[in-house]
Amino acid sequence: MTKLGIIVAAYNVENEILRCLESLHNQNFEDAQFIIVNDGSTDETQEVVETYIGKTNDSRFKLYNKSNGGISSARNYGLQKLRSEFVLFVDGDDKVSKNRNFFKTIFEKMNKDSLDLLEFNYLEEENGKVIKAFSNRKNTGVIGGIELFYQSIFNDRFNAYVWHYAYRVEFLKSHAFWFKEGIFIEDVPFIIPVLIEAKKTEYVDETGYIYIRRSNSITNSSNVDHRKRLVKDHINVLKKVNQKIENTTIDSKYIGRIDNLLARAFMVNVIKAKGYNIPITKNEINDFLKNKKLTRANQIKKEVILGSPQFVINTLSKLMIKIFP
């Protein structure tokens, strides 16, 4: 068994996968395995990976080819093949830190403090330029996962990206944490239950991941059919997440913030699906809410922003036929 495993889900990323592989290869940590799951790509992704592995002769790489099943299916497949103490997830069109000792830092921190989960920073790039640098908070030491969740929510710094954390493999498997397959919104129903159940978590002030914004990704797609699918998936996810939260003892002062976070996320996909321009930043949302002269479409936006997950589930799901005539 190796100390650290990296699961890379790759689908039709022939033009992006090389930078991902190079970023992994440049890491100095040797006791690791890099599991590349080619999820039925129809382009040259497999050939690019095979050529790179042959060229570098890096024994940490292992390529698996499977029929297409989506990113959740690829991650689950990787978890089944994984033989390591800890794991990180990387998307094939992204890359990891330029800091060659990042993996070493992750392992030493998780191993020393016996962590179930470790959060780190990330950068967001577009066209080769950094457009966002995310750092969460000061290191408060080892805390429970639900407290980490609280802090993120309270400070409006919560991100449900799976690649934003490192995990203890035994913790994931002992709680049967697998990715829900067949949906577009795969990160939220995974990470929130993980945070709620994790006993020992910590934040490290290290930039470990570089997310590359692509206009043709599912979440950034302007395709209306994709957006409609995202909305329907979001409703189902909200039901499950809301049920998990209701069955957990959560400090009442955080409930409103959690509700608002989930409802706002839903709002983004509803309005994009309809093709409207939407407020994105916190200030833009505040400005939007101050506008008293609202059209019916804008009123729906406002209701979704202000609404709780239960409102979204019970009300907006009934309005789906009106939103999408």
PDB file of C-alpha atoms in Angstrom:
ATOM      1  CA  MET A   1       0.000   0.000   0.000  1.00  0.00           C
ATOM      2  CA  THR A   2       1.287   3.452  -0.913  1.00  0.00           C
ATOM      3  CA  LYS A   3       0.988   6.518   1.282  1.00  0.00           C
ATOM      4  CA  LEU A   4      -0.835   8.798  -1.149  1.00  0.00           C
ATOM      5  CA  GLY A   5      -3.114   8.171  -4.118  1.00  0.00           C
ATOM      6  CA  ILE A   6      -4.262  10.606  -6.811  1.00  0.00           C
ATOM      7  CA  ILE A   7      -7.343   9.750  -8.865  1.00  0.00           C
ATOM      8  CA  VAL A   8      -7.555  11.578 -12.188  1.00  0.00           C
ATOM      9  CA  ALA A   9     -10.871  11.381 -14.055  1.00  0.00           C
ATOM     10  CA  ALA A  10     -10.268  12.056 -17.756  1.00  0.00           C
ATOM     11  CA  TYR A  11     -12.774  12.330 -20.586  1.00  0.00           C
ATOM     12  CA  ASN A  12     -11.997  13.905 -23.976  1.00  0.00           C
ATOM     13  CA  VAL A  13      -9.188  16.078 -22.641  1.00  0.00           C
ATOM     14  CA  GLU A  14      -6.545  15.359 -25.279  1.00  0.00           C
ATOM     15  CA  ASN A  15      -5.509  19.015 -25.325  1.00  0.00           C
ATOM     16  CA  GLU A  16      -5.439  19.453 -21.534  1.00  0.00           C
ATOM     17  CA  ILE A  17      -4.331  16.143 -19.988  1.00  0.00           C
ATOM     18  CA  LEU A  18      -0.623  16.679 -20.633  1.00  0.00           C
ATOM     19  CA  ARG A  19      -0.361  19.659 -18.263  1.00  0.00           C
ATOM     20  CA  CYS A  20      -2.160  17.599 -15.601  1.00  0.00           C
ATOM     21  CA  LEU A  21       0.251  14.677 -16.007  1.00  0.00           C
ATOM     22  CA  GLU A  22       3.277  16.975 -15.954  1.00  0.00           C
ATOM     23  CA  SER A  23       2.115  18.624 -12.728  1.00  0.00           C
ATOM     24  CA  LEU A  24       1.815  15.189 -11.089  1.00  0.00           C
ATOM     25  CA  HIS A  25       5.162  13.990 -12.430  1.00  0.00           C
ATOM     26  CA  ASN A  26       6.868  17.103 -11.039  1.00  0.00           C
ATOM     27  CA  GLN A  27       5.855  16.241  -7.485  1.00  0.00           C
ATOM     28  CA  ASN A  28       8.807  14.949  -5.445  1.00  0.00           C
ATOM     29  CA  PHE A  29       6.769  12.575  -3.280  1.00  0.00           C
ATOM     30  CA  GLU A  30       7.690   9.079  -4.449  1.00  0.00           C
ATOM     31  CA  ASP A  31       5.458   6.850  -2.284  1.00  0.00           C
ATOM     32  CA  ALA A  32       2.383   7.651  -4.361  1.00  0.00           C
ATOM     33  CA  GLN A  33       0.216   6.212  -7.113  1.00  0.00           C
ATOM     34  CA  PHE A  34      -1.355   8.282  -9.869  1.00  0.00           C
ATOM     35  CA  ILE A  35      -4.454   6.496 -11.126  1.00  0.00           C
ATOM     36  CA  ILE A  36      -5.598   7.891 -14.477  1.00  0.00           C
ATOM     37  CA  VAL A  37      -9.126   6.749 -15.343  1.00  0.00           C
ATOM     38  CA  ASN A  38      -9.893   7.262 -19.028  1.00  0.00           C
ATOM     39  CA  ASP A  39     -13.686   7.364 -18.996  1.00  0.00           C
ATOM     40  CA  GLY A  40     -14.387   6.169 -22.528  1.00  0.00           C
ATOM     41  CA  SER A  41     -12.833   9.155 -24.297  1.00  0.00           C
ATOM     42  CA  THR A  42     -13.543   9.373 -28.026  1.00  0.00           C
ATOM     43  CA  ASP A  43     -10.551  11.613 -28.770  1.00  0.00           C
ATOM     44  CA  GLU A  44      -6.816  10.945 -28.313  1.00  0.00           C
ATOM     45  CA  THR A  45      -6.787  11.147 -24.499  1.00  0.00           C
ATOM     46  CA  GLN A  46      -5.708   7.517 -24.086  1.00  0.00           C
ATOM     47  CA  GLU A  47      -2.880   7.848 -26.588  1.00  0.00           C
ATOM     48  CA  VAL A  48      -1.569  11.063 -24.980  1.00  0.00           C
ATOM     49  CA  VAL A  49      -1.490   9.419 -21.550  1.00  0.00           C
ATOM     50  CA  GLU A  50       0.171   6.242 -22.823  1.00  0.00           C
ATOM     51  CA  THR A  51       2.827   8.234 -24.668  1.00  0.00           C
ATOM     52  CA  TYR A  52       3.598  10.389 -21.642  1.00  0.00           C
ATOM     53  CA  ILE A  53       3.860   7.433 -19.249  1.00  0.00           C
ATOM     54  CA  GLY A  54       6.178   5.658 -21.678  1.00  0.00           C
ATOM     55  CA  LYS A  55       8.294   8.772 -22.126  1.00  0.00           C
ATOM     56  CA  THR A  56       8.735   9.528 -18.418  1.00  0.00           C
ATOM     57  CA  ASN A  57       8.911   5.918 -17.222  1.00  0.00           C
ATOM     58  CA  ASP A  58       7.337   7.162 -13.983  1.00  0.00           C
ATOM     59  CA  SER A  59       6.178   4.045 -12.135  1.00  0.00           C
ATOM     60  CA  ARG A  60       3.690   6.071 -10.073  1.00  0.00           C
ATOM     61  CA  PHE A  61       1.368   6.328 -13.093  1.00  0.00           C
ATOM     62  CA  LYS A  62      -1.234   3.690 -13.881  1.00  0.00           C
ATOM     63  CA  LEU A  63      -3.741   4.088 -16.712  1.00  0.00           C
ATOM     64  CA  TYR A  64      -7.145   2.390 -16.659  1.00  0.00           C
ATOM     65  CA  ASN A  65      -9.533   2.512 -19.612  1.00  0.00           C
ATOM     66  CA  LYS A  66     -13.257   2.005 -19.076  1.00  0.00           C
ATOM     67  CA  SER A  67     -16.509   2.637 -20.901  1.00  0.00           C
ATOM     68  CA  ASN A  68     -18.015   6.068 -20.456  1.00  0.00           C
ATOM     69  CA  GLY A  69     -20.026   6.516 -17.286  1.00  0.00           C
ATOM     70  CA  GLY A  70     -19.385  10.088 -16.210  1.00  0.00           C
ATOM     71  CA  ILE A  71     -17.014  11.683 -13.722  1.00  0.00           C
ATOM     72  CA  SER A  72     -18.640  10.039 -10.690  1.00  0.00           C
ATOM     73  CA  SER A  73     -18.275   6.617 -12.297  1.00  0.00           C
ATOM     74  CA  ALA A  74     -14.609   7.347 -13.085  1.00  0.00           C
ATOM     75  CA  ARG A  75     -13.887   8.456  -9.518  1.00  0.00           C
ATOM     76  CA  ASN A  76     -15.614   5.391  -8.060  1.00  0.00           C
ATOM     77  CA  TYR A  77     -13.631   3.159 -10.411  1.00  0.00           C
ATOM     78  CA  GLY A  78     -10.444   4.829  -9.262  1.00  0.00           C
ATOM     79  CA  LEU A  79     -11.366   4.311  -5.604  1.00  0.00           C
ATOM     80  CA  GLN A  80     -11.858   0.607  -6.268  1.00  0.00           C
ATOM     81  CA  LYS A  81      -8.395   0.347  -7.797  1.00  0.00           C
ATOM     82  CA  LEU A  82      -6.755   2.540  -5.169  1.00  0.00           C
ATOM     83  CA  ARG A  83      -4.291   1.067  -2.678  1.00  0.00           C
ATOM     84  CA  SER A  84      -3.194   3.998  -0.539  1.00  0.00           C
ATOM     85  CA  GLU A  85      -3.715   5.547   2.876  1.00  0.00           C
ATOM     86  CA  PHE A  86      -4.871   8.945   1.631  1.00  0.00           C
ATOM     87  CA  VAL A  87      -6.393  10.207  -1.603  1.00  0.00           C
ATOM     88  CA  LEU A  88      -6.870  13.384  -3.625  1.00  0.00           C
ATOM     89  CA  PHE A  89      -9.058  13.846  -6.692  1.00  0.00           C
ATOM     90  CA  VAL A  90      -7.924  15.728  -9.793  1.00  0.00           C
ATOM     91  CA  ASP A  91      -9.894  16.507 -12.944  1.00  0.00           C
ATOM     92  CA  GLY A  92      -8.020  15.708 -16.146  1.00  0.00           C
ATOM     93  CA  ASP A  93      -8.243  19.273 -17.455  1.00  0.00           C
ATOM     94  CA  ASP A  94      -6.815  20.815 -14.262  1.00  0.00           C
ATOM     95  CA  LYS A  95      -3.422  20.559 -12.558  1.00  0.00           C
ATOM     96  CA  VAL A  96      -1.809  20.473  -9.127  1.00  0.00           C
ATOM     97  CA  SER A  97       0.511  22.881  -7.389  1.00  0.00           C
ATOM     98  CA  LYS A  98       3.853  24.008  -8.784  1.00  0.00           C
ATOM     99  CA  ASN A  99       5.197  23.445  -5.282  1.00  0.00           C
ATOM    100  CA  ARG A 100       7.030  20.147  -5.798  1.00  0.00           C
ATOM    101  CA  ASN A 101       6.665  19.278  -2.101  1.00  0.00           C
ATOM    102  CA  PHE A 102       2.893  19.726  -1.940  1.00  0.00           C
ATOM    103  CA  PHE A 103       2.075  16.001  -1.806  1.00  0.00           C
ATOM    104  CA  LYS A 104       4.736  15.525   0.872  1.00  0.00           C
ATOM    105  CA  THR A 105       3.106  18.294   2.941  1.00  0.00           C
ATOM    106  CA  ILE A 106      -0.333  16.722   2.553  1.00  0.00           C
ATOM    107  CA  PHE A 107       0.809  13.274   3.636  1.00  0.00           C
ATOM    108  CA  GLU A 108       2.846  14.479   6.600  1.00  0.00           C
ATOM    109  CA  LYS A 109      -0.001  16.667   7.869  1.00  0.00           C
ATOM    110  CA  MET A 110      -2.679  13.983   7.545  1.00  0.00           C
ATOM    111  CA  ASN A 111      -0.488  11.241   8.931  1.00  0.00           C
ATOM    112  CA  LYS A 112       0.822  13.237  11.892  1.00  0.00           C
ATOM    113  CA  ASP A 113      -2.607  14.428  13.029  1.00  0.00           C
ATOM    114  CA  SER A 114      -4.530  11.262  11.987  1.00  0.00           C
ATOM    115  CA  LEU A 115      -6.924  13.361   9.902  1.00  0.00           C
ATOM    116  CA  ASP A 116     -10.002  12.168   8.052  1.00  0.00           C
ATOM    117  CA  LEU A 117      -9.926  15.252   5.816  1.00  0.00           C
ATOM    118  CA  LEU A 118      -7.556  18.121   5.048  1.00  0.00           C
ATOM    119  CA  GLU A 119      -8.565  21.338   3.292  1.00  0.00           C
ATOM    120  CA  PHE A 120      -6.113  23.419   1.259  1.00  0.00           C
ATOM    121  CA  ASN A 121      -6.137  26.461  -1.049  1.00  0.00           C
ATOM    122  CA  TYR A 122      -6.627  26.637  -4.794  1.00  0.00           C
ATOM    123  CA  LEU A 123      -6.193  28.981  -7.733  1.00  0.00           C
ATOM    124  CA  GLU A 124      -8.576  29.509 -10.625  1.00  0.00           C
ATOM    125  CA  GLU A 125      -7.061  30.209 -14.039  1.00  0.00           C
ATOM    126  CA  GLU A 126      -8.512  31.277 -17.364  1.00  0.00           C
ATOM    127  CA  ASN A 127      -6.465  31.662 -20.543  1.00  0.00           C
ATOM    128  CA  GLY A 128      -3.271  31.243 -18.543  1.00  0.00           C
ATOM    129  CA  LYS A 129      -4.063  34.007 -16.050  1.00  0.00           C
ATOM    130  CA  VAL A 130      -5.005  33.659 -12.382  1.00  0.00           C
ATOM    131  CA  ILE A 131      -8.502  35.095 -11.934  1.00  0.00           C
ATOM    132  CA  LYS A 132      -9.126  33.884  -8.392  1.00  0.00           C
ATOM    133  CA  ALA A 133      -6.961  32.866  -5.443  1.00  0.00           C
ATOM    134  CA  PHE A 134      -8.902  31.024  -2.753  1.00  0.00           C
ATOM    135  CA  SER A 135      -7.639  30.737   0.811  1.00  0.00           C
ATOM    136  CA  ASN A 136     -10.116  29.863   3.506  1.00  0.00           C
ATOM    137  CA  ARG A 137      -9.060  30.934   6.980  1.00  0.00           C
ATOM    138  CA  LYS A 138      -6.353  30.850   9.580  1.00  0.00           C
ATOM    139  CA  ASN A 139      -5.343  27.392  10.727  1.00  0.00           C
ATOM    140  CA  THR A 140      -7.419  26.651  13.831  1.00  0.00           C
ATOM    141  CA  GLY A 141      -5.854  23.259  14.427  1.00  0.00           C
ATOM    142  CA  VAL A 142      -7.636  19.914  14.379  1.00  0.00           C
ATOM    143  CA  ILE A 143     -11.420  20.268  14.545  1.00  0.00           C
ATOM    144  CA  GLY A 144     -14.469  18.180  13.689  1.00  0.00           C
ATOM    145  CA  GLY A 145     -15.684  18.204  10.105  1.00  0.00           C
ATOM    146  CA  ILE A 146     -18.984  19.804  11.024  1.00  0.00           C
ATOM    147  CA  GLU A 147     -17.099  22.651  12.712  1.00  0.00           C
ATOM    148  CA  LEU A 148     -15.033  23.109   9.556  1.00  0.00           C
ATOM    149  CA  PHE A 149     -18.314  23.215   7.647  1.00  0.00           C
ATOM    150  CA  TYR A 150     -19.688  25.795  10.110  1.00  0.00           C
ATOM    151  CA  GLN A 151     -16.664  28.043   9.779  1.00  0.00           C
ATOM    152  CA  SER A 152     -16.808  27.953   5.990  1.00  0.00           C
ATOM    153  CA  ILE A 153     -20.536  28.710   5.921  1.00  0.00           C
ATOM    154  CA  PHE A 154     -20.316  31.455   8.531  1.00  0.00           C
ATOM    155  CA  ASN A 155     -17.509  33.196   6.632  1.00  0.00           C
ATOM    156  CA  ASP A 156     -19.135  32.670   3.201  1.00  0.00           C
ATOM    157  CA  ARG A 157     -16.108  30.605   2.162  1.00  0.00           C
ATOM    158  CA  PHE A 158     -17.653  27.191   1.607  1.00  0.00           C
ATOM    159  CA  ASN A 159     -16.752  25.314  -1.579  1.00  0.00           C
ATOM    160  CA  ALA A 160     -18.094  21.881  -2.362  1.00  0.00           C
ATOM    161  CA  TYR A 161     -15.335  21.020  -4.834  1.00  0.00           C
ATOM    162  CA  VAL A 162     -14.138  17.479  -4.174  1.00  0.00           C
ATOM    163  CA  TRP A 163     -10.603  18.402  -5.296  1.00  0.00           C
ATOM    164  CA  HIS A 164     -10.468  21.078  -2.568  1.00  0.00           C
ATOM    165  CA  TYR A 165      -9.679  18.424   0.059  1.00  0.00           C
ATOM    166  CA  ALA A 166      -7.542  15.352   0.779  1.00  0.00           C
ATOM    167  CA  TYR A 167      -9.162  12.309   2.407  1.00  0.00           C
ATOM    168  CA  ARG A 168      -8.276   9.279   4.482  1.00  0.00           C
ATOM    169  CA  VAL A 169      -9.253   6.300   2.342  1.00  0.00           C
ATOM    170  CA  GLU A 170     -10.327   4.088   5.245  1.00  0.00           C
ATOM    171  CA  PHE A 171     -12.638   6.849   6.486  1.00  0.00           C
ATOM    172  CA  LEU A 172     -14.351   7.072   3.083  1.00  0.00           C
ATOM    173  CA  LYS A 173     -14.747   3.324   2.729  1.00  0.00           C
ATOM    174  CA  SER A 174     -15.884   2.698   6.318  1.00  0.00           C
ATOM    175  CA  HIS A 175     -18.751   5.167   5.776  1.00  0.00           C
ATOM    176  CA  ALA A 176     -19.469   3.902   2.256  1.00  0.00           C
ATOM    177  CA  PHE A 177     -18.855   7.311   0.728  1.00  0.00           C
ATOM    178  CA  TRP A 178     -19.116   6.880  -3.032  1.00  0.00           C
ATOM    179  CA  PHE A 179     -20.011   9.336  -5.746  1.00  0.00           C
ATOM    180  CA  LYS A 180     -23.591   9.425  -6.991  1.00  0.00           C
ATOM    181  CA  GLU A 181     -23.514   8.354 -10.618  1.00  0.00           C
ATOM    182  CA  GLY A 182     -25.699   9.632 -13.431  1.00  0.00           C
ATOM    183  CA  ILE A 183     -25.946  13.253 -12.258  1.00  0.00           C
ATOM    184  CA  PHE A 184     -24.135  16.463 -13.215  1.00  0.00           C
ATOM    185  CA  ILE A 185     -23.901  17.840  -9.663  1.00  0.00           C
ATOM    186  CA  GLU A 186     -21.675  15.178  -8.178  1.00  0.00           C
ATOM    187  CA  ASP A 187     -19.595  17.114  -5.618  1.00  0.00           C
ATOM    188  CA  VAL A 188     -22.260  18.521  -3.250  1.00  0.00           C
ATOM    189  CA  PRO A 189     -23.960  15.220  -2.266  1.00  0.00           C
ATOM    190  CA  PHE A 190     -20.501  13.793  -1.593  1.00  0.00           C
ATOM    191  CA  ILE A 191     -18.678  16.503   0.331  1.00  0.00           C
ATOM    192  CA  ILE A 192     -21.404  17.686   2.733  1.00  0.00           C
ATOM    193  CA  PRO A 193     -22.039  14.216   4.262  1.00  0.00           C
ATOM    194  CA  VAL A 194     -18.260  13.679   4.385  1.00  0.00           C
ATOM    195  CA  LEU A 195     -17.791  16.903   6.357  1.00  0.00           C
ATOM    196  CA  ILE A 196     -20.651  16.057   8.703  1.00  0.00           C
ATOM    197  CA  GLU A 197     -19.193  12.617   9.504  1.00  0.00           C
ATOM    198  CA  ALA A 198     -15.491  13.506   9.651  1.00  0.00           C
ATOM    199  CA  LYS A 199     -14.151  13.493  13.222  1.00  0.00           C
ATOM    200  CA  LYS A 200     -10.749  15.075  12.617  1.00  0.00           C
ATOM    201  CA  THR A 201     -10.199  17.729   9.972  1.00  0.00           C
ATOM    202  CA  GLU A 202      -7.801  20.591   9.484  1.00  0.00           C
ATOM    203  CA  TYR A 203      -6.992  23.458   7.134  1.00  0.00           C
ATOM    204  CA  VAL A 204      -3.475  23.993   5.787  1.00  0.00           C
ATOM    205  CA  ASP A 205      -2.459  27.287   4.207  1.00  0.00           C
ATOM    206  CA  GLU A 206      -0.977  25.694   1.081  1.00  0.00           C
ATOM    207  CA  THR A 207      -2.077  26.220  -2.524  1.00  0.00           C
ATOM    208  CA  GLY A 208      -2.490  22.739  -3.895  1.00  0.00           C
ATOM    209  CA  TYR A 209      -4.845  22.841  -6.859  1.00  0.00           C
ATOM    210  CA  ILE A 210      -5.211  24.910 -10.019  1.00  0.00           C
ATOM    211  CA  TYR A 211      -8.696  24.849 -11.501  1.00  0.00           C
ATOM    212  CA  ILE A 212      -8.739  25.725 -15.205  1.00  0.00           C
ATOM    213  CA  ARG A 213     -11.936  27.444 -16.264  1.00  0.00           C
ATOM    214  CA  ARG A 214     -13.220  26.096 -19.578  1.00  0.00           C
ATOM    215  CA  SER A 215     -16.190  27.594 -21.409  1.00  0.00           C
ATOM    216  CA  ASN A 216     -17.237  24.162 -22.703  1.00  0.00           C
ATOM    217  CA  SER A 217     -17.406  22.434 -19.319  1.00  0.00           C
ATOM    218  CA  ILE A 218     -20.786  21.129 -18.117  1.00  0.00           C
ATOM    219  CA  THR A 219     -21.142  23.667 -15.304  1.00  0.00           C
ATOM    220  CA  ASN A 220     -20.125  26.605 -17.516  1.00  0.00           C
ATOM    221  CA  SER A 221     -22.050  25.476 -20.574  1.00  0.00           C
ATOM    222  CA  SER A 222     -24.647  27.826 -22.042  1.00  0.00           C
ATOM    223  CA  ASN A 223     -26.506  24.853 -23.537  1.00  0.00           C
ATOM    224  CA  VAL A 224     -30.080  25.153 -22.296  1.00  0.00           C
ATOM    225  CA  ASP A 225     -30.656  21.383 -22.223  1.00  0.00           C
ATOM    226  CA  HIS A 226     -27.583  20.957 -20.015  1.00  0.00           C
ATOM    227  CA  ARG A 227     -28.841  23.711 -17.744  1.00  0.00           C
ATOM    228  CA  LYS A 228     -32.283  22.126 -17.469  1.00  0.00           C
ATOM    229  CA  ARG A 229     -30.616  18.856 -16.505  1.00  0.00           C
ATOM    230  CA  LEU A 230     -28.529  20.703 -13.904  1.00  0.00           C
ATOM    231  CA  VAL A 231     -31.662  22.239 -12.413  1.00  0.00           C
ATOM    232  CA  LYS A 232     -33.421  18.882 -12.100  1.00  0.00           C
ATOM    233  CA  ASP A 233     -30.302  17.297 -10.612  1.00  0.00           C
ATOM    234  CA  HIS A 234     -30.016  20.195  -8.199  1.00  0.00           C
ATOM    235  CA  ILE A 235     -33.560  19.646  -6.930  1.00  0.00           C
ATOM    236  CA  ASN A 236     -32.809  15.995  -6.210  1.00  0.00           C
ATOM    237  CA  VAL A 237     -29.492  16.876  -4.555  1.00  0.00           C
ATOM    238  CA  LEU A 238     -31.181  19.507  -2.387  1.00  0.00           C
ATOM    239  CA  LYS A 239     -33.659  16.903  -1.163  1.00  0.00           C
ATOM    240  CA  LYS A 240     -30.898  14.532  -0.071  1.00  0.00           C
ATOM    241  CA  VAL A 241     -28.648  17.199   1.433  1.00  0.00           C
ATOM    242  CA  ASN A 242     -31.546  18.828   3.266  1.00  0.00           C
ATOM    243  CA  GLN A 243     -32.536  15.447   4.697  1.00  0.00           C
ATOM    244  CA  LYS A 244     -28.948  14.847   5.864  1.00  0.00           C
ATOM    245  CA  ILE A 245     -28.819  18.270   7.525  1.00  0.00           C
ATOM    246  CA  GLU A 246     -32.200  17.769   9.219  1.00  0.00           C
ATOM    247  CA  ASN A 247     -30.948  14.479  10.690  1.00  0.00           C
ATOM    248  CA  THR A 248     -27.829  16.142  12.097  1.00  0.00           C
ATOM    249  CA  THR A 249     -27.504  18.264  15.216  1.00  0.00           C
ATOM    250  CA  ILE A 250     -26.540  21.633  13.746  1.00  0.00           C
ATOM    251  CA  ASP A 251     -26.224  24.916  15.602  1.00  0.00           C
ATOM    252  CA  SER A 252     -29.326  26.963  14.744  1.00  0.00           C
ATOM    253  CA  LYS A 253     -27.279  30.073  13.911  1.00  0.00           C
ATOM    254  CA  TYR A 254     -25.870  28.256  10.878  1.00  0.00           C
ATOM    255  CA  ILE A 255     -29.133  26.916   9.475  1.00  0.00           C
ATOM    256  CA  GLY A 256     -30.081  30.147   7.693  1.00  0.00           C
ATOM    257  CA  ARG A 257     -26.662  30.467   6.087  1.00  0.00           C
ATOM    258  CA  ILE A 258     -26.717  26.841   4.901  1.00  0.00           C
ATOM    259  CA  ASP A 259     -30.206  27.300   3.477  1.00  0.00           C
ATOM    260  CA  ASN A 260     -29.184  30.493   1.693  1.00  0.00           C
ATOM    261  CA  LEU A 261     -26.041  28.899   0.285  1.00  0.00           C
ATOM    262  CA  LEU A 262     -27.904  25.943  -1.203  1.00  0.00           C
ATOM    263  CA  ALA A 263     -30.770  28.066  -2.511  1.00  0.00           C
ATOM    264  CA  ARG A 264     -28.397  30.546  -4.158  1.00  0.00           C
ATOM    265  CA  ALA A 265     -26.552  27.708  -5.875  1.00  0.00           C
ATOM    266  CA  PHE A 266     -29.864  26.427  -7.199  1.00  0.00           C
ATOM    267  CA  MET A 267     -30.813  29.914  -8.364  1.00  0.00           C
ATOM    268  CA  VAL A 268     -27.696  30.193 -10.520  1.00  0.00           C
ATOM    269  CA  ASN A 269     -28.618  27.107 -12.530  1.00  0.00           C
ATOM    270  CA  VAL A 270     -32.313  27.984 -12.778  1.00  0.00           C
ATOM    271  CA  ILE A 271     -31.625  31.409 -14.214  1.00  0.00           C
ATOM    272  CA  LYS A 272     -28.830  30.254 -16.505  1.00  0.00           C
ATOM    273  CA  ALA A 273     -31.113  27.519 -17.789  1.00  0.00           C
ATOM    274  CA  LYS A 274     -33.638  30.175 -18.684  1.00  0.00           C
ATOM    275  CA  GLY A 275     -30.958  32.260 -20.375  1.00  0.00           C
ATOM    276  CA  TYR A 276     -31.165  35.289 -18.093  1.00  0.00           C
ATOM    277  CA  ASN A 277     -28.207  37.351 -16.978  1.00  0.00           C
ATOM    278  CA  ILE A 278     -27.727  36.672 -13.270  1.00  0.00           C
ATOM    279  CA  PRO A 279     -26.020  38.355 -10.319  1.00  0.00           C
ATOM    280  CA  ILE A 280     -22.954  36.352  -9.292  1.00  0.00           C
ATOM    281  CA  THR A 281     -20.994  38.235  -6.630  1.00  0.00           C
ATOM    282  CA  LYS A 282     -22.321  38.942  -3.152  1.00  0.00           C
ATOM    283  CA  ASN A 283     -22.492  42.678  -3.860  1.00  0.00           C
ATOM    284  CA  GLU A 284     -24.355  42.107  -7.122  1.00  0.00           C
ATOM    285  CA  ILE A 285     -26.889  39.917  -5.309  1.00  0.00           C
ATOM    286  CA  ASN A 286     -27.366  42.569  -2.618  1.00  0.00           C
ATOM    287  CA  ASP A 287     -27.893  45.255  -5.278  1.00  0.00           C
ATOM    288  CA  PHE A 288     -30.343  42.987  -7.064  1.00  0.00           C
ATOM    289  CA  LEU A 289     -32.371  42.400  -3.900  1.00  0.00           C
ATOM    290  CA  LYS A 290     -32.719  46.149  -3.319  1.00  0.00           C
ATOM    291  CA  ASN A 291     -34.508  46.601  -6.643  1.00  0.00           C
ATOM    292  CA  LYS A 292     -38.215  46.913  -5.865  1.00  0.00           C
ATOM    293  CA  LYS A 293     -39.413  47.064  -9.468  1.00  0.00           C
ATOM    294  CA  LEU A 294     -39.152  43.425 -10.459  1.00  0.00           C
ATOM    295  CA  THR A 295     -40.507  41.535 -13.438  1.00  0.00           C
ATOM    296  CA  ARG A 296     -42.026  38.110 -12.791  1.00  0.00           C
ATOM    297  CA  ALA A 297     -38.776  36.483 -13.918  1.00  0.00           C
ATOM    298  CA  ASN A 298     -36.783  38.663 -11.528  1.00  0.00           C
ATOM    299  CA  GLN A 299     -39.271  37.960  -8.759  1.00  0.00           C
ATOM    300  CA  ILE A 300     -38.594  34.247  -9.209  1.00  0.00           C
ATOM    301  CA  LYS A 301     -34.877  35.005  -8.960  1.00  0.00           C
ATOM    302  CA  LYS A 302     -35.428  36.900  -5.726  1.00  0.00           C
ATOM    303  CA  GLU A 303     -37.599  34.169  -4.242  1.00  0.00           C
ATOM    304  CA  VAL A 304     -34.975  31.562  -5.013  1.00  0.00           C
ATOM    305  CA  ILE A 305     -32.169  33.674  -3.530  1.00  0.00           C
ATOM    306  CA  LEU A 306     -34.145  34.210  -0.346  1.00  0.00           C
ATOM    307  CA  GLY A 307     -35.661  30.759  -0.215  1.00  0.00           C
ATOM    308  CA  SER A 308     -34.560  27.743   1.765  1.00  0.00           C
ATOM    309  CA  PRO A 309     -33.946  24.283   0.269  1.00  0.00           C
ATOM    310  CA  GLN A 310     -37.420  23.264   1.448  1.00  0.00           C
ATOM    311  CA  PHE A 311     -38.898  26.234  -0.414  1.00  0.00           C
ATOM    312  CA  VAL A 312     -37.002  25.218  -3.531  1.00  0.00           C
ATOM    313  CA  ILE A 313     -38.129  21.614  -3.243  1.00  0.00           C
ATOM    314  CA  ASN A 314     -41.782  22.283  -2.478  1.00  0.00           C
ATOM    315  CA  THR A 315     -42.384  25.395  -4.564  1.00  0.00           C
ATOM    316  CA  LEU A 316     -39.957  25.786  -7.444  1.00  0.00           C
ATOM    317  CA  SER A 317     -40.114  22.145  -8.386  1.00  0.00           C
ATOM    318  CA  LYS A 318     -43.846  22.692  -8.968  1.00  0.00           C
ATOM    319  CA  LEU A 319     -43.012  25.750 -11.065  1.00  0.00           C
ATOM    320  CA  MET A 320     -40.687  23.817 -13.355  1.00  0.00           C
ATOM    321  CA  ILE A 321     -43.327  23.555 -16.057  1.00  0.00           C
ATOM    322  CA  LYS A 322     -43.827  27.331 -15.867  1.00  0.00           C
ATOM    323  CA  ILE A 323     -40.113  28.095 -15.822  1.00  0.00           C
ATOM    324  CA  PHE A 324     -39.571  25.793 -18.804  1.00  0.00           C
ATOM    325  CA  PRO A 325     -42.777  26.037 -20.865  1.00  0.00           C
TER     326      PRO A 325
END
